[in-house]
Amino acid sequence: ARAAGGVPERARHALLAAAAAAAPRAAPSALLPRLAGFASAASAVPEAAADPSLAQFPLPQTGEGIAECELIQWFVKEGDVIEQFDPLCEVQSDKATISITSRYDGTVEKLHWVPGDVIAVGANMVDIRLAQGEAPQAGGAEEPAPQAKAAPATPAAPAAAVTTAIPAASPKSGGAAVLAAPAVRAIAREHSVDLSLLVGTGKGGRIIKEDILRYLRGEAPAATAAAAPAAPSAVAAPAATPAAAAAPAAQDTVVPIRGYGRAMVKTMTAANAVPHFNFMDELRMDELAAVRASLKGSPLLGGAKLTALPLLLKALSVALLEHPRLNATANADCTEVVLRANHNIGVAMATPSGLVVPNVKGVQAKSIGEIAAELERLQRLAHDSALPPEDLADGTITVSNVGTIGGTYAAPLLNLPEVAIVALGRTQALPRFGADGESVERHSLMPVSWSADHRVVDGASLASMSARWKHLVENPHE
């Protein structure tokens, strides 16, 4: 008999047998790690199947390109009864701080991590004993293929006594979680303060920034400090020997780079590989200051505080309408440039967790009051390390208001894939010659420093756009 393709049936069976025999020998060595991973994952299945009432809750995918998150705090403890959508924990990626909620009704059986641990996406975070009648969701989480969960990493002992690692925040005695905002935790890590040793004076016992500062000044008692009995007054303390009186040796501190700091490492490393064109100028701020003073308390602001920044952003947006090449993004290999329709102007903000650049969406369509209100919202969320991913995404050009700290000129690095960024220096009162070239006048001058992607923006285009922006700022009534 012959098969439909004309090959004798006996020959076809022989070919199939030969292929089956050769397959194990032809298996690429690259598959071995994957096979080992599947075996490791499969070894965990019998235990889950043996106890169907116990659900494992893995860290979900919190955003595009996010591979791991730092655990900031637990909202539950072992033994707590929870329902669907109850908050379980707060985690921070290199893009945002996110609260994770439960998808089950049940009882918290086991917490696998402590605050400060970095958890891979898909790793099991918590075991939940399901309520009667509830079954785990089919297929578990919608994350990548299961992988064996590694125990939380324990820092290796330092090679020399001059190096210490900052311990992760630990729960207070009794299993209660330490309540503190991510920004406060960042300050604690910076100063090597164990939050479990502090007494929180905020709402519900929450630890606030002032608690840490008082602790560092020695003005606040530790939470676990017990009043030691006073020594009898008749017994004098032994005289301190020179060795005992000597100050302890200074120690270096290892500070892990987490959260927004990790994002800055990635973005600045990538930006440094791009050829930058730098251009500097100064803006006379006298007329803009007068406009700001006239708008103070205006109902058009809707109660928002008006600084010079909303006015500068609006003037920049008007200039970008005439120079759209600067309001653009380039693809990875710089073969295409997208001229963006909306002016989503990013504003670089320094936070306790690192540099972050949220953006004001659609500045070209917003009023001065709306821009001011949006900046207030973004600054408040950035201070609390609570910016959602949508406020950080889709920027088209960036402004760094570094002058609020100090300095004049800078050389800012691009916030890729954007093609332009400007840094604002500190406004100063300086003398300049008048229009007649003879008289000397006093002006409020703000230095500005531009950087552009020189692969797609030439110097003339950047200078022309900056000149138009300068004209609008110095002549706001036109």
Short mmCIF file of C-alpha atoms in Angstrom, two decimals:
data_model
loop_
_atom_site.label_atom_id
_atom_site.label_comp_id
_atom_site.label_asym_id
_atom_site.label_seq_id
_atom_site.Cartn_x
_atom_site.Cartn_y
_atom_site.Cartn_z
CA ALA A 1 0.00 0.00 0.00
CA ARG A 2 1.09 3.55 -0.70
CA ALA A 3 0.37 6.70 1.32
CA ALA A 4 -1.41 9.63 -0.29
CA GLY A 5 1.93 11.28 -1.11
CA GLY A 6 3.10 8.26 -3.12
CA VAL A 7 5.59 6.94 -0.53
CA PRO A 8 5.33 3.16 0.23
CA GLU A 9 3.65 2.57 3.61
CA ARG A 10 6.52 0.33 4.85
CA ALA A 11 9.11 3.02 3.97
CA ARG A 12 7.05 5.69 5.74
CA HIS A 13 6.97 3.67 8.98
CA ALA A 14 10.72 3.14 8.74
CA LEU A 15 11.35 6.86 8.38
CA LEU A 16 9.16 7.64 11.41
CA ALA A 17 10.97 5.06 13.55
CA ALA A 18 14.37 6.44 12.53
CA ALA A 19 13.28 9.99 13.39
CA ALA A 20 12.00 8.90 16.81
CA ALA A 21 15.26 7.11 17.59
CA ALA A 22 17.37 10.09 16.55
CA ALA A 23 15.33 12.72 18.44
CA PRO A 24 16.92 12.25 21.92
CA ARG A 25 20.43 12.49 20.44
CA ALA A 26 19.48 15.68 18.54
CA ALA A 27 18.04 17.51 21.53
CA PRO A 28 19.93 20.84 21.80
CA SER A 29 21.85 21.41 25.01
CA ALA A 30 20.12 24.81 25.25
CA LEU A 31 16.89 23.00 26.17
CA LEU A 32 18.40 21.44 29.30
CA PRO A 33 17.87 24.46 31.58
CA ARG A 34 14.28 24.74 30.40
CA LEU A 35 13.68 21.04 30.99
CA ALA A 36 15.19 21.38 34.45
CA GLY A 37 12.87 24.29 35.12
CA PHE A 38 9.84 22.29 34.01
CA ALA A 39 10.92 19.41 36.24
CA SER A 40 11.37 21.76 39.16
CA ALA A 41 7.96 23.28 38.60
CA ALA A 42 6.37 19.86 38.19
CA SER A 43 7.82 18.69 41.48
CA ALA A 44 5.69 21.28 43.27
CA VAL A 45 2.44 20.15 41.66
CA PRO A 46 1.72 17.05 43.79
CA GLU A 47 1.81 19.12 46.99
CA ALA A 48 -0.65 21.67 45.58
CA ALA A 49 -2.88 18.89 44.26
CA ALA A 50 -2.80 17.14 47.64
CA ASP A 51 -4.20 20.25 49.34
CA PRO A 52 -6.61 21.94 46.92
CA SER A 53 -7.81 24.33 49.64
CA LEU A 54 -4.41 26.05 49.76
CA ALA A 55 -3.81 28.68 47.06
CA GLN A 56 -0.47 30.19 46.23
CA PHE A 57 -0.51 33.88 45.34
CA PRO A 58 2.40 34.87 43.04
CA LEU A 59 3.62 38.40 42.35
CA PRO A 60 1.63 39.51 39.29
CA GLN A 61 3.04 41.38 36.31
CA THR A 62 2.84 45.02 37.43
CA GLY A 63 3.84 46.65 34.15
CA GLU A 64 5.51 46.15 30.81
CA GLY A 65 9.12 45.10 31.16
CA ILE A 66 8.96 44.73 34.97
CA ALA A 67 10.79 41.58 36.12
CA GLU A 68 10.85 42.15 39.89
CA CYS A 69 9.55 44.42 42.64
CA GLU A 70 10.64 45.40 46.13
CA LEU A 71 8.20 44.55 48.92
CA ILE A 72 7.46 47.76 50.82
CA GLN A 73 4.96 46.54 53.41
CA TRP A 74 2.38 43.88 54.21
CA PHE A 75 -1.16 44.94 55.01
CA VAL A 76 -1.93 41.50 56.47
CA LYS A 77 -0.30 39.01 58.82
CA GLU A 78 -0.46 35.25 59.13
CA GLY A 79 -3.85 34.17 60.47
CA ASP A 80 -5.78 37.16 59.11
CA VAL A 81 -9.13 36.44 57.44
CA ILE A 82 -9.35 38.22 54.09
CA GLU A 83 -11.82 38.68 51.26
CA GLN A 84 -11.45 39.30 47.55
CA PHE A 85 -10.04 42.76 46.75
CA ASP A 86 -8.68 43.25 50.28
CA PRO A 87 -5.20 44.86 50.08
CA LEU A 88 -2.42 42.34 50.70
CA CYS A 89 0.77 44.33 50.29
CA GLU A 90 2.48 47.28 48.68
CA VAL A 91 5.35 46.78 46.23
CA GLN A 92 7.59 49.16 44.32
CA SER A 93 9.01 48.56 40.86
CA ASP A 94 11.47 50.83 39.13
CA LYS A 95 8.48 52.68 37.69
CA ALA A 96 5.78 52.97 40.34
CA THR A 97 4.47 51.94 43.75
CA ILE A 98 1.54 49.52 43.53
CA SER A 99 -0.92 48.07 46.03
CA ILE A 100 -1.75 44.39 45.38
CA THR A 101 -5.14 43.01 46.38
CA SER A 102 -6.36 39.46 47.03
CA ARG A 103 -8.28 37.48 44.46
CA TYR A 104 -9.48 34.97 47.09
CA ASP A 105 -11.61 34.71 50.21
CA GLY A 106 -9.79 32.84 52.95
CA THR A 107 -7.14 32.96 55.67
CA VAL A 108 -3.52 34.04 55.29
CA GLU A 109 -1.53 30.86 55.88
CA LYS A 110 2.08 31.98 55.29
CA LEU A 111 3.94 35.12 54.20
CA HIS A 112 7.05 34.14 52.26
CA TRP A 113 8.83 37.51 52.22
CA VAL A 114 9.62 40.42 54.52
CA PRO A 115 9.67 44.14 53.67
CA GLY A 116 12.83 45.05 51.81
CA ASP A 117 13.01 41.78 49.85
CA VAL A 118 13.12 41.95 46.03
CA ILE A 119 10.60 39.49 44.55
CA ALA A 120 10.66 38.15 40.99
CA VAL A 121 7.44 38.35 38.98
CA GLY A 122 5.71 34.97 39.25
CA ALA A 123 7.33 34.02 42.57
CA ASN A 124 4.94 32.93 45.30
CA MET A 125 4.34 35.70 47.86
CA VAL A 126 1.71 34.29 50.19
CA ASP A 127 -0.23 31.06 50.83
CA ILE A 128 -3.97 31.55 51.36
CA ARG A 129 -6.21 28.89 52.93
CA LEU A 130 -9.36 29.20 50.84
CA ALA A 131 -12.78 29.69 52.34
CA GLN A 132 -15.05 26.66 52.21
CA GLY A 133 -16.53 26.13 48.77
CA GLU A 134 -13.94 28.23 46.91
CA ALA A 135 -11.43 26.71 44.52
CA PRO A 136 -8.19 28.15 43.20
CA GLN A 137 -8.48 29.86 39.84
CA ALA A 138 -7.74 27.52 36.96
CA GLY A 139 -4.20 27.82 35.73
CA GLY A 140 -3.20 30.01 38.67
CA ALA A 141 -1.79 33.41 37.89
CA GLU A 142 -1.47 34.71 34.37
CA GLU A 143 2.25 35.28 34.78
CA PRO A 144 5.12 33.52 32.95
CA ALA A 145 5.75 29.80 33.44
CA PRO A 146 6.24 28.70 37.05
CA GLN A 147 9.74 28.73 38.44
CA ALA A 148 11.24 27.37 41.61
CA LYS A 149 11.04 30.03 44.33
CA ALA A 150 14.37 30.89 45.85
CA ALA A 151 14.54 31.70 49.51
CA PRO A 152 14.93 35.42 50.26
CA ALA A 153 18.54 36.34 49.65
CA THR A 154 20.69 36.74 52.73
CA PRO A 155 23.58 39.18 52.36
CA ALA A 156 26.95 37.50 52.64
CA ALA A 157 29.05 38.41 55.65
CA PRO A 158 31.28 41.38 54.84
CA ALA A 159 34.94 40.61 54.19
CA ALA A 160 36.10 43.41 56.46
CA ALA A 161 34.65 45.04 59.52
CA VAL A 162 34.47 48.38 57.75
CA THR A 163 31.43 47.40 55.66
CA THR A 164 27.89 46.88 56.90
CA ALA A 165 24.64 46.35 55.06
CA ILE A 166 21.42 48.17 55.86
CA PRO A 167 18.94 45.65 57.27
CA ALA A 168 15.52 45.41 55.74
CA ALA A 169 12.66 46.80 57.76
CA SER A 170 11.36 44.11 60.05
CA PRO A 171 7.89 43.68 61.53
CA LYS A 172 7.28 44.90 65.05
CA SER A 173 6.96 42.40 67.81
CA GLY A 174 3.68 40.55 67.82
CA GLY A 175 3.58 40.25 64.03
CA ALA A 176 2.12 43.72 63.37
CA ALA A 177 3.44 45.39 60.23
CA VAL A 178 5.40 48.62 60.44
CA LEU A 179 3.21 51.35 58.97
CA ALA A 180 5.17 53.92 56.96
CA ALA A 181 4.97 55.51 53.53
CA PRO A 182 7.55 54.45 50.89
CA ALA A 183 9.18 57.90 51.08
CA VAL A 184 9.62 57.49 54.85
CA ARG A 185 11.09 54.01 54.37
CA ALA A 186 13.58 55.45 51.88
CA ILE A 187 14.74 58.00 54.48
CA ALA A 188 15.08 55.22 57.05
CA ARG A 189 17.24 53.14 54.68
CA GLU A 190 19.38 56.17 53.91
CA HIS A 191 20.15 56.67 57.61
CA SER A 192 20.25 52.94 58.56
CA VAL A 193 17.26 53.27 60.88
CA ASP A 194 15.27 50.13 61.78
CA LEU A 195 11.64 51.29 61.64
CA SER A 196 10.57 48.55 64.05
CA LEU A 197 12.44 50.41 66.79
CA LEU A 198 10.43 53.63 66.41
CA VAL A 199 7.17 54.80 67.94
CA GLY A 200 4.92 56.15 65.17
CA THR A 201 3.12 59.41 65.92
CA GLY A 202 1.11 59.48 62.70
CA LYS A 203 -2.47 58.35 62.22
CA GLY A 204 -2.99 54.77 63.43
CA GLY A 205 0.60 54.54 64.70
CA ARG A 206 2.07 55.25 61.26
CA ILE A 207 5.73 56.31 61.30
CA ILE A 208 6.27 59.71 59.69
CA LYS A 209 9.37 61.61 58.60
CA GLU A 210 9.48 63.66 61.83
CA ASP A 211 9.68 60.44 63.89
CA ILE A 212 12.89 59.46 62.08
CA LEU A 213 14.39 62.92 62.42
CA ARG A 214 13.65 62.99 66.16
CA TYR A 215 15.18 59.53 66.52
CA LEU A 216 18.34 60.62 64.71
CA ARG A 217 18.61 63.67 67.01
CA GLY A 218 18.18 61.43 70.03
CA GLU A 219 14.92 63.13 71.02
CA ALA A 220 12.61 60.13 70.63
CA PRO A 221 12.64 56.88 72.64
CA ALA A 222 12.92 53.57 70.84
CA ALA A 223 9.78 51.46 70.70
CA THR A 224 11.44 48.49 72.39
CA ALA A 225 13.51 50.44 74.87
CA ALA A 226 12.69 49.44 78.41
CA ALA A 227 13.46 51.68 81.33
CA ALA A 228 16.57 50.19 82.86
CA PRO A 229 16.74 50.28 86.66
CA ALA A 230 18.95 53.05 87.90
CA ALA A 231 22.22 51.93 89.42
CA PRO A 232 22.65 52.66 93.13
CA SER A 233 23.99 56.16 93.56
CA ALA A 234 26.58 54.95 96.07
CA VAL A 235 28.29 52.83 93.41
CA ALA A 236 30.48 54.97 91.19
CA ALA A 237 31.00 53.96 87.58
CA PRO A 238 34.50 52.74 86.82
CA ALA A 239 36.75 55.28 85.17
CA ALA A 240 36.86 54.95 81.44
CA THR A 241 40.15 53.70 80.09
CA PRO A 242 41.65 55.44 77.05
CA ALA A 243 40.71 52.47 74.86
CA ALA A 244 37.10 52.50 76.07
CA ALA A 245 36.79 56.24 75.65
CA ALA A 246 37.96 56.14 72.05
CA ALA A 247 35.22 56.65 69.45
CA PRO A 248 34.21 53.53 67.51
CA ALA A 249 35.82 53.09 64.11
CA ALA A 250 33.85 54.61 61.26
CA GLN A 251 32.05 52.11 59.07
CA ASP A 252 31.08 52.24 55.41
CA THR A 253 27.45 51.65 54.52
CA VAL A 254 26.17 49.60 51.60
CA VAL A 255 22.99 51.14 50.18
CA PRO A 256 21.04 48.94 47.73
CA ILE A 257 19.74 50.75 44.64
CA ARG A 258 16.01 50.11 44.50
CA GLY A 259 12.81 51.58 43.07
CA TYR A 260 13.18 54.78 41.07
CA GLY A 261 16.95 54.61 41.56
CA ARG A 262 17.12 51.43 39.49
CA ALA A 263 15.11 53.08 36.71
CA MET A 264 17.56 55.98 36.72
CA VAL A 265 20.50 53.57 36.33
CA LYS A 266 18.91 52.05 33.21
CA THR A 267 17.72 55.28 31.58
CA MET A 268 20.88 57.29 32.19
CA THR A 269 23.12 54.46 30.97
CA ALA A 270 21.11 54.30 27.73
CA ALA A 271 21.04 58.09 27.35
CA ASN A 272 24.80 58.36 27.76
CA ALA A 273 25.24 56.34 24.56
CA VAL A 274 23.35 58.98 22.52
CA PRO A 275 25.26 61.95 21.03
CA HIS A 276 23.98 65.11 22.73
CA PHE A 277 23.94 68.65 21.33
CA ASN A 278 24.00 71.27 24.09
CA PHE A 279 22.70 74.84 23.81
CA MET A 280 22.49 77.49 26.55
CA ASP A 281 20.71 80.81 26.87
CA GLU A 282 19.05 83.03 29.48
CA LEU A 283 15.46 84.20 29.90
CA ARG A 284 14.49 87.62 31.24
CA MET A 285 11.80 86.78 33.75
CA ASP A 286 10.64 90.33 34.64
CA GLU A 287 7.47 90.38 32.52
CA LEU A 288 6.54 86.81 33.38
CA ALA A 289 6.90 87.63 37.10
CA ALA A 290 4.49 90.55 36.61
CA VAL A 291 1.94 88.25 34.93
CA ARG A 292 2.27 85.77 37.77
CA ALA A 293 1.69 88.53 40.34
CA SER A 294 -1.42 89.72 38.49
CA LEU A 295 -2.89 86.19 38.47
CA LYS A 296 -2.29 85.55 42.16
CA GLY A 297 -5.59 84.66 43.83
CA SER A 298 -7.45 84.63 40.52
CA PRO A 299 -10.51 82.33 40.36
CA LEU A 300 -9.11 81.11 37.03
CA LEU A 301 -6.53 79.14 39.00
CA GLY A 302 -9.15 77.13 40.85
CA GLY A 303 -7.22 77.41 44.11
CA ALA A 304 -3.96 76.04 42.67
CA LYS A 305 -0.68 77.64 43.72
CA LEU A 306 0.88 79.49 40.78
CA THR A 307 4.65 79.36 40.41
CA ALA A 308 6.67 80.34 37.35
CA LEU A 309 6.78 76.71 36.16
CA PRO A 310 3.19 76.44 34.77
CA LEU A 311 3.75 79.66 32.81
CA LEU A 312 7.04 78.35 31.42
CA LEU A 313 5.44 75.04 30.41
CA LYS A 314 2.61 76.82 28.60
CA ALA A 315 5.03 79.09 26.74
CA LEU A 316 7.12 76.04 25.82
CA SER A 317 4.04 74.31 24.44
CA VAL A 318 3.22 77.31 22.24
CA ALA A 319 6.80 77.30 20.89
CA LEU A 320 6.55 73.55 20.20
CA LEU A 321 3.51 74.14 17.97
CA GLU A 322 5.85 76.01 15.64
CA HIS A 323 8.76 73.57 16.11
CA PRO A 324 7.20 70.06 16.29
CA ARG A 325 10.54 68.38 15.60
CA LEU A 326 11.49 68.93 19.25
CA ASN A 327 8.25 67.38 20.56
CA ALA A 328 9.13 63.94 19.28
CA THR A 329 10.35 60.45 20.14
CA ALA A 330 12.82 58.25 18.25
CA ASN A 331 12.73 54.47 17.96
CA ALA A 332 15.50 52.29 19.40
CA ASP A 333 17.75 52.21 16.31
CA CYS A 334 16.86 55.80 15.36
CA THR A 335 15.44 54.92 11.96
CA GLU A 336 12.13 56.69 12.66
CA VAL A 337 11.04 59.80 14.52
CA VAL A 338 7.44 60.26 15.66
CA LEU A 339 6.29 63.88 15.83
CA ARG A 340 3.92 63.70 18.78
CA ALA A 341 0.53 65.40 18.53
CA ASN A 342 0.17 65.96 22.29
CA HIS A 343 2.60 67.93 24.41
CA ASN A 344 3.14 65.59 27.37
CA ILE A 345 5.77 67.65 29.14
CA GLY A 346 7.73 65.76 31.79
CA VAL A 347 8.99 67.49 34.92
CA ALA A 348 11.96 65.87 36.66
CA MET A 349 11.36 65.58 40.42
CA ALA A 350 13.78 64.57 43.15
CA THR A 351 12.18 62.23 45.70
CA PRO A 352 13.53 60.27 48.69
CA SER A 353 13.38 57.20 46.44
CA GLY A 354 15.33 58.78 43.56
CA LEU A 355 14.75 60.81 40.39
CA VAL A 356 11.34 60.43 38.75
CA VAL A 357 9.86 62.17 35.68
CA PRO A 358 6.04 62.29 35.59
CA ASN A 359 4.49 64.30 32.79
CA VAL A 360 1.64 66.76 32.39
CA LYS A 361 -0.50 65.34 29.61
CA GLY A 362 -1.79 67.55 26.77
CA VAL A 363 -0.28 70.86 27.89
CA GLN A 364 -1.27 72.44 24.55
CA ALA A 365 -4.95 72.06 25.50
CA LYS A 366 -4.69 73.02 29.20
CA SER A 367 -5.09 76.40 30.88
CA ILE A 368 -2.50 77.84 33.24
CA GLY A 369 -4.70 76.89 36.22
CA GLU A 370 -5.10 73.31 34.99
CA ILE A 371 -1.34 72.95 34.49
CA ALA A 372 -0.68 74.31 38.01
CA ALA A 373 -3.21 71.92 39.55
CA GLU A 374 -1.75 68.94 37.68
CA LEU A 375 1.78 69.82 38.80
CA GLU A 376 0.59 69.95 42.42
CA ARG A 377 -0.99 66.50 42.05
CA LEU A 378 2.14 64.99 40.51
CA GLN A 379 4.44 66.54 43.11
CA ARG A 380 2.28 65.21 45.94
CA LEU A 381 2.27 61.67 44.52
CA ALA A 382 6.00 61.79 43.76
CA HIS A 383 6.77 62.82 47.35
CA ASP A 384 4.83 59.78 48.59
CA SER A 385 6.42 57.48 45.95
CA ALA A 386 2.88 56.73 44.79
CA LEU A 387 2.92 57.79 41.12
CA PRO A 388 0.86 55.39 38.97
CA PRO A 389 2.47 54.07 35.76
CA GLU A 390 0.25 56.19 33.50
CA ASP A 391 1.70 59.41 34.96
CA LEU A 392 5.23 58.25 34.07
CA ALA A 393 4.51 56.96 30.56
CA ASP A 394 4.25 58.61 27.16
CA GLY A 395 6.32 61.76 27.78
CA THR A 396 7.35 63.84 24.74
CA ILE A 397 9.83 66.41 26.16
CA THR A 398 11.29 67.01 29.63
CA VAL A 399 11.94 70.03 31.85
CA SER A 400 14.37 69.77 34.80
CA ASN A 401 13.69 72.50 37.34
CA VAL A 402 17.04 72.02 39.09
CA GLY A 403 17.30 75.76 39.76
CA THR A 404 14.97 75.40 42.74
CA ILE A 405 17.95 73.76 44.45
CA GLY A 406 20.64 75.99 42.99
CA GLY A 407 23.11 76.42 40.17
CA THR A 408 23.09 78.13 36.81
CA TYR A 409 23.91 76.02 33.77
CA ALA A 410 23.88 72.23 33.34
CA ALA A 411 24.27 69.51 30.72
CA PRO A 412 21.15 67.35 31.20
CA LEU A 413 20.93 63.84 29.77
CA LEU A 414 17.98 62.92 27.57
CA ASN A 415 14.95 61.09 28.91
CA LEU A 416 14.80 58.54 26.07
CA PRO A 417 13.04 58.03 23.72
CA GLU A 418 12.44 61.81 23.83
CA VAL A 419 14.77 63.95 21.70
CA ALA A 420 15.02 67.11 23.84
CA ILE A 421 15.34 68.20 27.47
CA VAL A 422 15.87 71.60 29.12
CA ALA A 423 17.25 72.38 32.58
CA LEU A 424 16.15 75.58 34.34
CA GLY A 425 18.76 77.29 36.50
CA ARG A 426 18.21 79.59 39.47
CA THR A 427 16.78 83.04 38.65
CA GLN A 428 19.14 85.85 39.67
CA ALA A 429 19.05 89.65 39.55
CA LEU A 430 21.91 90.66 37.23
CA PRO A 431 22.95 93.80 35.28
CA ARG A 432 22.55 93.93 31.50
CA PHE A 433 22.97 96.69 28.94
CA GLY A 434 19.77 98.40 27.81
CA ALA A 435 18.47 98.68 24.25
CA ASP A 436 20.58 101.80 23.66
CA GLY A 437 23.75 99.88 24.35
CA GLU A 438 24.86 102.39 26.93
CA SER A 439 22.59 102.23 29.96
CA VAL A 440 22.78 99.39 32.45
CA GLU A 441 19.56 97.79 33.67
CA ARG A 442 18.67 95.32 36.40
CA HIS A 443 16.92 92.16 35.21
CA SER A 444 15.78 88.84 36.69
CA LEU A 445 17.55 86.27 34.56
CA MET A 446 16.99 82.52 34.41
CA PRO A 447 19.75 80.45 32.77
CA VAL A 448 18.47 77.58 30.62
CA SER A 449 20.43 74.59 29.31
CA TRP A 450 19.19 72.48 26.41
CA SER A 451 20.25 69.01 25.32
CA ALA A 452 18.98 67.35 22.15
CA ASP A 453 19.50 64.05 20.35
CA HIS A 454 22.02 65.18 17.73
CA ARG A 455 21.17 62.19 15.53
CA VAL A 456 17.78 63.72 14.69
CA VAL A 457 17.94 67.36 15.88
CA ASP A 458 20.39 69.82 14.36
CA GLY A 459 21.74 72.84 16.20
CA ALA A 460 19.80 75.39 14.14
CA SER A 461 16.46 73.72 14.93
CA LEU A 462 17.17 73.68 18.66
CA ALA A 463 18.40 77.29 18.70
CA SER A 464 15.35 78.48 16.73
CA MET A 465 12.91 76.76 19.08
CA SER A 466 14.71 78.09 22.15
CA ALA A 467 14.68 81.62 20.69
CA ARG A 468 10.91 81.40 20.11
CA TRP A 469 10.35 80.18 23.68
CA LYS A 470 12.56 83.00 25.00
CA HIS A 471 10.52 85.58 23.05
CA LEU A 472 7.22 84.26 24.45
CA VAL A 473 8.53 84.29 28.03
CA GLU A 474 9.91 87.82 27.74
CA ASN A 475 6.81 89.12 25.94
CA PRO A 476 3.89 87.25 27.53
CA HIS A 477 1.28 89.84 26.51
CA GLU A 478 1.81 89.29 22.78
#
